[in-house]
Amino acid sequence: WGISAEGVFPPAKSQYLFEGNRIFKSVSGTGIGFGAPNGIVIRNNVLHNGYIYSGGDPTLPAYNLEIYNNTFHNGGVFFGDTHGVKMRNNLFLGDGVMQYIGGYDFDGLDSDYNLTAPVGAMLSDVEGPHSIVFPSTTGIVVNPAVGDFHLVSGSPAIDKGINLSATGFAIDFDGLVRPQGTAWSIGAYEYYEYSDTATRLTIMITILNTIRQTLSQPLASLSAATLTVVVDAISQVQRMLISMLQGG
């Protein structure tokens, strides 16, 4: 298991948020797992050889999951005794054997604007009209073998997602603002032509200079909104640096 959490007894709500995690497992298994949750948001995560698993039982089921803009490599999502799941902008890359979306004894699955490759989901009949089944895993991301899941130029995931800012976020795994094109991209990474290390370092230096200039003022003179922007900028640099160090 990568991350696991217990649920609650309804009508209590768990209200968990899982965001910005890279979970790499040597063998297929549960990357993020829950027992009978009620209210969970899972967004901007990268899972290799890992599933999101939501489980319950008939007397204590799971409720209300939101799964947005995640990237899965040889993994997917699996539900058991789960009621109410909304999935948008998720990217599923596999070997053609894994069941990307599956489960048992669940209802209320609302799934659209996802991309699966090289085959469709096990539950393809519940996918919305905007979801994409791409026949190959090439030409989508940079290099899954080394864990680089940034989108490449011409990827079918570019600008094919839906705007989810109303759900409370508008950045990608690296902290990049969505969208960079005409629409949100599918997966944890928004497409932007800064895949080379030199360009990414230039962007980080620019952000750090802006932070330095802002913090050169007396802290008492800075508004709460300005400090929030600074914290978000620091987080963006941190996530970009971690992504580079991890080969992403």
GROMACS .gro file of C-alpha atoms in nm:
model
  248
    1TRP     CA    1   0.000   0.000   0.000
    2GLY     CA    2   0.112   0.356  -0.068
    3ILE     CA    3  -0.145   0.567   0.121
    4SER     CA    4  -0.432   0.423   0.321
    5ALA     CA    5  -0.707   0.583   0.527
    6GLU     CA    6  -1.006   0.467   0.723
    7GLY     CA    7  -1.352   0.609   0.670
    8VAL     CA    8  -1.628   0.738   0.892
    9PHE     CA    9  -1.983   0.651   0.989
   10PRO     CA   10  -2.234   0.855   0.784
   11PRO     CA   11  -2.363   1.120   0.805
   12ALA     CA   12  -2.013   1.224   0.918
   13LYS     CA   13  -1.783   1.321   0.631
   14SER     CA   14  -1.418   1.231   0.597
   15GLN     CA   15  -1.342   1.525   0.363
   16TYR     CA   16  -0.993   1.401   0.273
   17LEU     CA   17  -0.783   1.565   0.001
   18PHE     CA   18  -0.501   1.368  -0.162
   19GLU     CA   19  -0.298   1.581  -0.400
   20GLY     CA   20   0.051   1.601  -0.550
   21ASN     CA   21   0.174   1.249  -0.468
   22ARG     CA   22   0.403   1.027  -0.676
   23ILE     CA   23   0.348   0.663  -0.581
   24PHE     CA   24   0.575   0.413  -0.755
   25LYS     CA   25   0.533   0.047  -0.670
   26SER     CA   26   0.750  -0.240  -0.791
   27VAL     CA   27   0.449  -0.466  -0.837
   28SER     CA   28   0.086  -0.390  -0.906
   29GLY     CA   29  -0.121  -0.315  -0.600
   30THR     CA   30  -0.307  -0.049  -0.410
   31GLY     CA   31  -0.143   0.293  -0.433
   32ILE     CA   32  -0.414   0.489  -0.254
   33GLY     CA   33  -0.675   0.294  -0.059
   34PHE     CA   34  -0.973   0.381   0.159
   35GLY     CA   35  -1.211   0.196   0.382
   36ALA     CA   36  -1.569   0.330   0.378
   37PRO     CA   37  -1.493   0.699   0.322
   38ASN     CA   38  -1.756   0.969   0.282
   39GLY     CA   39  -1.620   1.260   0.081
   40ILE     CA   40  -1.273   1.231  -0.075
   41VAL     CA   41  -1.097   1.434  -0.345
   42ILE     CA   42  -0.802   1.274  -0.525
   43ARG     CA   43  -0.631   1.501  -0.775
   44ASN     CA   44  -0.297   1.570  -0.946
   45ASN     CA   45  -0.135   1.241  -0.844
   46VAL     CA   46   0.095   1.007  -1.040
   47LEU     CA   47   0.063   0.633  -0.974
   48HIS     CA   48   0.288   0.368  -1.129
   49ASN     CA   49   0.179   0.006  -1.079
   50GLY     CA   50  -0.083   0.135  -0.841
   51TYR     CA   51  -0.459   0.151  -0.808
   52ILE     CA   52  -0.692   0.383  -0.629
   53TYR     CA   53  -0.914   0.148  -0.431
   54SER     CA   54  -1.231   0.251  -0.251
   55GLY     CA   55  -1.386  -0.027  -0.049
   56GLY     CA   56  -1.669  -0.082   0.191
   57ASP     CA   57  -1.929  -0.343   0.264
   58PRO     CA   58  -2.310  -0.348   0.236
   59THR     CA   59  -2.353  -0.221   0.592
   60LEU     CA   60  -2.080   0.044   0.570
   61PRO     CA   61  -2.028   0.150   0.208
   62ALA     CA   62  -1.815   0.427   0.063
   63TYR     CA   63  -1.966   0.754  -0.059
   64ASN     CA   64  -1.880   1.057  -0.268
   65LEU     CA   65  -1.540   1.027  -0.436
   66GLU     CA   66  -1.399   1.287  -0.675
   67ILE     CA   67  -1.104   1.175  -0.889
   68TYR     CA   68  -0.951   1.449  -1.106
   69ASN     CA   69  -0.645   1.491  -1.329
   70ASN     CA   70  -0.445   1.189  -1.213
   71THR     CA   71  -0.198   0.991  -1.424
   72PHE     CA   72  -0.193   0.612  -1.392
   73HIS     CA   73   0.069   0.381  -1.543
   74ASN     CA   74  -0.026   0.012  -1.523
   75GLY     CA   75  -0.297   0.092  -1.274
   76GLY     CA   76  -0.638   0.247  -1.242
   77VAL     CA   77  -0.935   0.274  -1.009
   78PHE     CA   78  -1.138  -0.001  -0.845
   79PHE     CA   79  -1.454   0.041  -0.640
   80GLY     CA   80  -1.631  -0.192  -0.402
   81ASP     CA   81  -1.961  -0.107  -0.230
   82THR     CA   82  -1.915   0.254  -0.335
   83HIS     CA   83  -2.189   0.505  -0.413
   84GLY     CA   84  -2.125   0.828  -0.601
   85VAL     CA   85  -1.798   0.868  -0.794
   86LYS     CA   86  -1.709   1.156  -1.024
   87MET     CA   87  -1.407   1.113  -1.252
   88ARG     CA   88  -1.267   1.375  -1.488
   89ASN     CA   89  -0.943   1.437  -1.681
   90ASN     CA   90  -0.764   1.116  -1.575
   91LEU     CA   91  -0.495   0.956  -1.791
   92PHE     CA   92  -0.461   0.576  -1.789
   93LEU     CA   93  -0.159   0.417  -1.959
   94GLY     CA   94  -0.115   0.042  -1.947
   95ASP     CA   95  -0.002  -0.279  -2.108
   96GLY     CA   96  -0.339  -0.363  -2.260
   97VAL     CA   97  -0.421  -0.614  -1.987
   98MET     CA   98  -0.491  -0.406  -1.676
   99GLN     CA   99  -0.854  -0.308  -1.602
  100TYR     CA  100  -0.833   0.067  -1.573
  101ILE     CA  101  -1.178   0.127  -1.426
  102GLY     CA  102  -1.355  -0.160  -1.253
  103GLY     CA  103  -1.537  -0.273  -0.945
  104TYR     CA  104  -1.835  -0.445  -0.790
  105ASP     CA  105  -2.155  -0.344  -0.612
  106PHE     CA  106  -2.128   0.026  -0.688
  107ASP     CA  107  -2.347   0.291  -0.847
  108GLY     CA  108  -2.348   0.659  -0.930
  109LEU     CA  109  -2.033   0.654  -1.145
  110ASP     CA  110  -2.006   0.976  -1.348
  111SER     CA  111  -1.696   0.942  -1.567
  112ASP     CA  112  -1.597   1.155  -1.866
  113TYR     CA  113  -1.306   1.345  -2.026
  114ASN     CA  114  -1.063   1.064  -1.944
  115LEU     CA  115  -0.807   0.901  -2.175
  116THR     CA  116  -0.715   0.531  -2.172
  117ALA     CA  117  -0.443   0.366  -2.379
  118PRO     CA  118  -0.395   0.127  -2.548
  119VAL     CA  119  -0.738  -0.018  -2.469
  120GLY     CA  120  -1.057   0.109  -2.311
  121ALA     CA  121  -1.166   0.070  -1.952
  122MET     CA  122  -1.324  -0.245  -1.818
  123LEU     CA  123  -1.639  -0.038  -1.764
  124SER     CA  124  -1.623   0.136  -2.100
  125ASP     CA  125  -2.002   0.143  -2.123
  126VAL     CA  126  -2.019   0.402  -1.845
  127GLU     CA  127  -1.766   0.641  -1.997
  128GLY     CA  128  -1.902   0.972  -2.121
  129PRO     CA  129  -1.887   1.090  -2.483
  130HIS     CA  130  -1.573   1.302  -2.433
  131SER     CA  131  -1.349   1.021  -2.307
  132ILE     CA  132  -1.079   0.897  -2.544
  133VAL     CA  133  -0.951   0.547  -2.614
  134PHE     CA  134  -0.612   0.582  -2.783
  135PRO     CA  135  -0.476   0.270  -2.959
  136SER     CA  136  -0.113   0.314  -2.850
  137THR     CA  137   0.080   0.428  -2.544
  138THR     CA  138   0.339   0.604  -2.758
  139GLY     CA  139   0.308   0.970  -2.844
  140ILE     CA  140   0.130   1.057  -2.520
  141VAL     CA  141   0.394   1.122  -2.250
  142VAL     CA  142   0.771   1.166  -2.253
  143ASN     CA  143   0.897   0.835  -2.112
  144PRO     CA  144   0.689   0.612  -1.883
  145ALA     CA  145   0.983   0.374  -1.833
  146VAL     CA  146   1.175   0.638  -1.635
  147GLY     CA  147   0.870   0.796  -1.476
  148ASP     CA  148   0.845   1.107  -1.695
  149PHE     CA  149   0.474   1.154  -1.756
  150HIS     CA  150   0.483   1.507  -1.894
  151LEU     CA  151   0.284   1.531  -2.214
  152VAL     CA  152   0.469   1.546  -2.545
  153SER     CA  153   0.388   1.777  -2.832
  154GLY     CA  154   0.093   1.639  -3.024
  155SER     CA  155  -0.027   1.421  -2.736
  156PRO     CA  156  -0.397   1.331  -2.761
  157ALA     CA  157  -0.433   1.441  -2.398
  158ILE     CA  158  -0.350   1.806  -2.471
  159ASP     CA  159  -0.645   2.045  -2.435
  160LYS     CA  160  -0.893   1.756  -2.414
  161GLY     CA  161  -0.996   1.796  -2.051
  162ILE     CA  162  -1.269   2.001  -1.890
  163ASN     CA  163  -1.222   2.307  -1.669
  164LEU     CA  164  -1.241   2.195  -1.305
  165SER     CA  165  -1.155   2.526  -1.138
  166ALA     CA  166  -1.500   2.532  -0.981
  167THR     CA  167  -1.398   2.228  -0.773
  168GLY     CA  168  -1.122   2.425  -0.601
  169PHE     CA  169  -0.799   2.389  -0.801
  170ALA     CA  170  -0.647   2.523  -1.121
  171ILE     CA  171  -0.285   2.400  -1.119
  172ASP     CA  172  -0.111   2.082  -1.227
  173PHE     CA  173   0.134   1.850  -1.047
  174ASP     CA  174   0.421   2.094  -1.107
  175GLY     CA  175   0.216   2.389  -0.984
  176LEU     CA  176   0.164   2.517  -1.337
  177VAL     CA  177  -0.156   2.713  -1.388
  178ARG     CA  178  -0.424   2.538  -1.595
  179PRO     CA  179  -0.497   2.580  -1.877
  180GLN     CA  180  -0.189   2.668  -2.082
  181GLY     CA  181  -0.373   2.613  -2.410
  182THR     CA  182  -0.735   2.640  -2.515
  183ALA     CA  183  -0.853   2.392  -2.251
  184TRP     CA  184  -0.726   2.181  -1.962
  185SER     CA  185  -0.506   1.885  -2.051
  186ILE     CA  186  -0.584   1.533  -1.933
  187GLY     CA  187  -0.358   1.385  -1.665
  188ALA     CA  188  -0.153   1.520  -1.376
  189TYR     CA  189   0.061   1.743  -1.600
  190GLU     CA  190  -0.065   2.037  -1.802
  191TYR     CA  191   0.108   2.056  -2.138
  192TYR     CA  192   0.364   2.333  -2.163
  193GLU     CA  193   0.679   2.347  -2.373
  194TYR     CA  194   0.933   2.358  -2.093
  195SER     CA  195   1.035   1.993  -2.087
  196ASP     CA  196   1.410   2.067  -2.114
  197THR     CA  197   1.596   2.121  -1.789
  198ALA     CA  198   1.744   2.459  -1.886
  199THR     CA  199   1.402   2.611  -1.956
  200ARG     CA  200   1.256   2.476  -1.632
  201LEU     CA  201   1.549   2.621  -1.435
  202THR     CA  202   1.494   2.959  -1.603
  203ILE     CA  203   1.128   2.953  -1.499
  204MET     CA  204   1.219   2.863  -1.140
  205ILE     CA  205   1.478   3.144  -1.122
  206THR     CA  206   1.220   3.393  -1.246
  207ILE     CA  207   0.972   3.280  -0.983
  208LEU     CA  208   1.234   3.293  -0.707
  209ASN     CA  209   1.335   3.648  -0.806
  210THR     CA  210   0.971   3.754  -0.782
  211ILE     CA  211   0.947   3.595  -0.437
  212ARG     CA  212   1.267   3.769  -0.325
  213GLN     CA  213   1.143   4.108  -0.443
  214THR     CA  214   0.809   4.061  -0.267
  215LEU     CA  215   0.966   3.950   0.062
  216SER     CA  216   1.214   4.238   0.057
  217GLN     CA  217   0.924   4.454   0.176
  218PRO     CA  218   0.833   4.466   0.547
  219LEU     CA  219   0.620   4.162   0.624
  220ALA     CA  220   0.370   4.374   0.812
  221SER     CA  221   0.295   4.562   0.491
  222LEU     CA  222   0.207   4.247   0.295
  223SER     CA  223  -0.156   4.146   0.271
  224ALA     CA  224  -0.279   3.797   0.341
  225ALA     CA  225  -0.356   3.757  -0.029
  226THR     CA  226   0.001   3.850  -0.122
  227LEU     CA  227   0.147   3.605   0.129
  228THR     CA  228  -0.080   3.333  -0.010
  229VAL     CA  229   0.057   3.402  -0.358
  230VAL     CA  230   0.413   3.378  -0.223
  231VAL     CA  231   0.342   3.045  -0.053
  232ASP     CA  232   0.185   2.910  -0.372
  233ALA     CA  233   0.489   3.025  -0.573
  234ILE     CA  234   0.728   2.852  -0.331
  235SER     CA  235   0.520   2.536  -0.360
  236GLN     CA  236   0.536   2.556  -0.738
  237VAL     CA  237   0.917   2.579  -0.737
  238GLN     CA  238   0.941   2.294  -0.488
  239ARG     CA  239   0.722   2.065  -0.696
  240MET     CA  240   0.904   2.149  -1.018
  241LEU     CA  241   1.239   2.075  -0.852
  242ILE     CA  242   1.117   1.745  -0.702
  243SER     CA  243   0.975   1.644  -1.038
  244MET     CA  244   1.310   1.712  -1.207
  245LEU     CA  245   1.507   1.523  -0.941
  246GLN     CA  246   1.274   1.223  -0.973
  247GLY     CA  247   1.315   1.217  -1.349
  248GLY     CA  248   0.974   1.366  -1.427
   0.00000   0.00000   0.00000
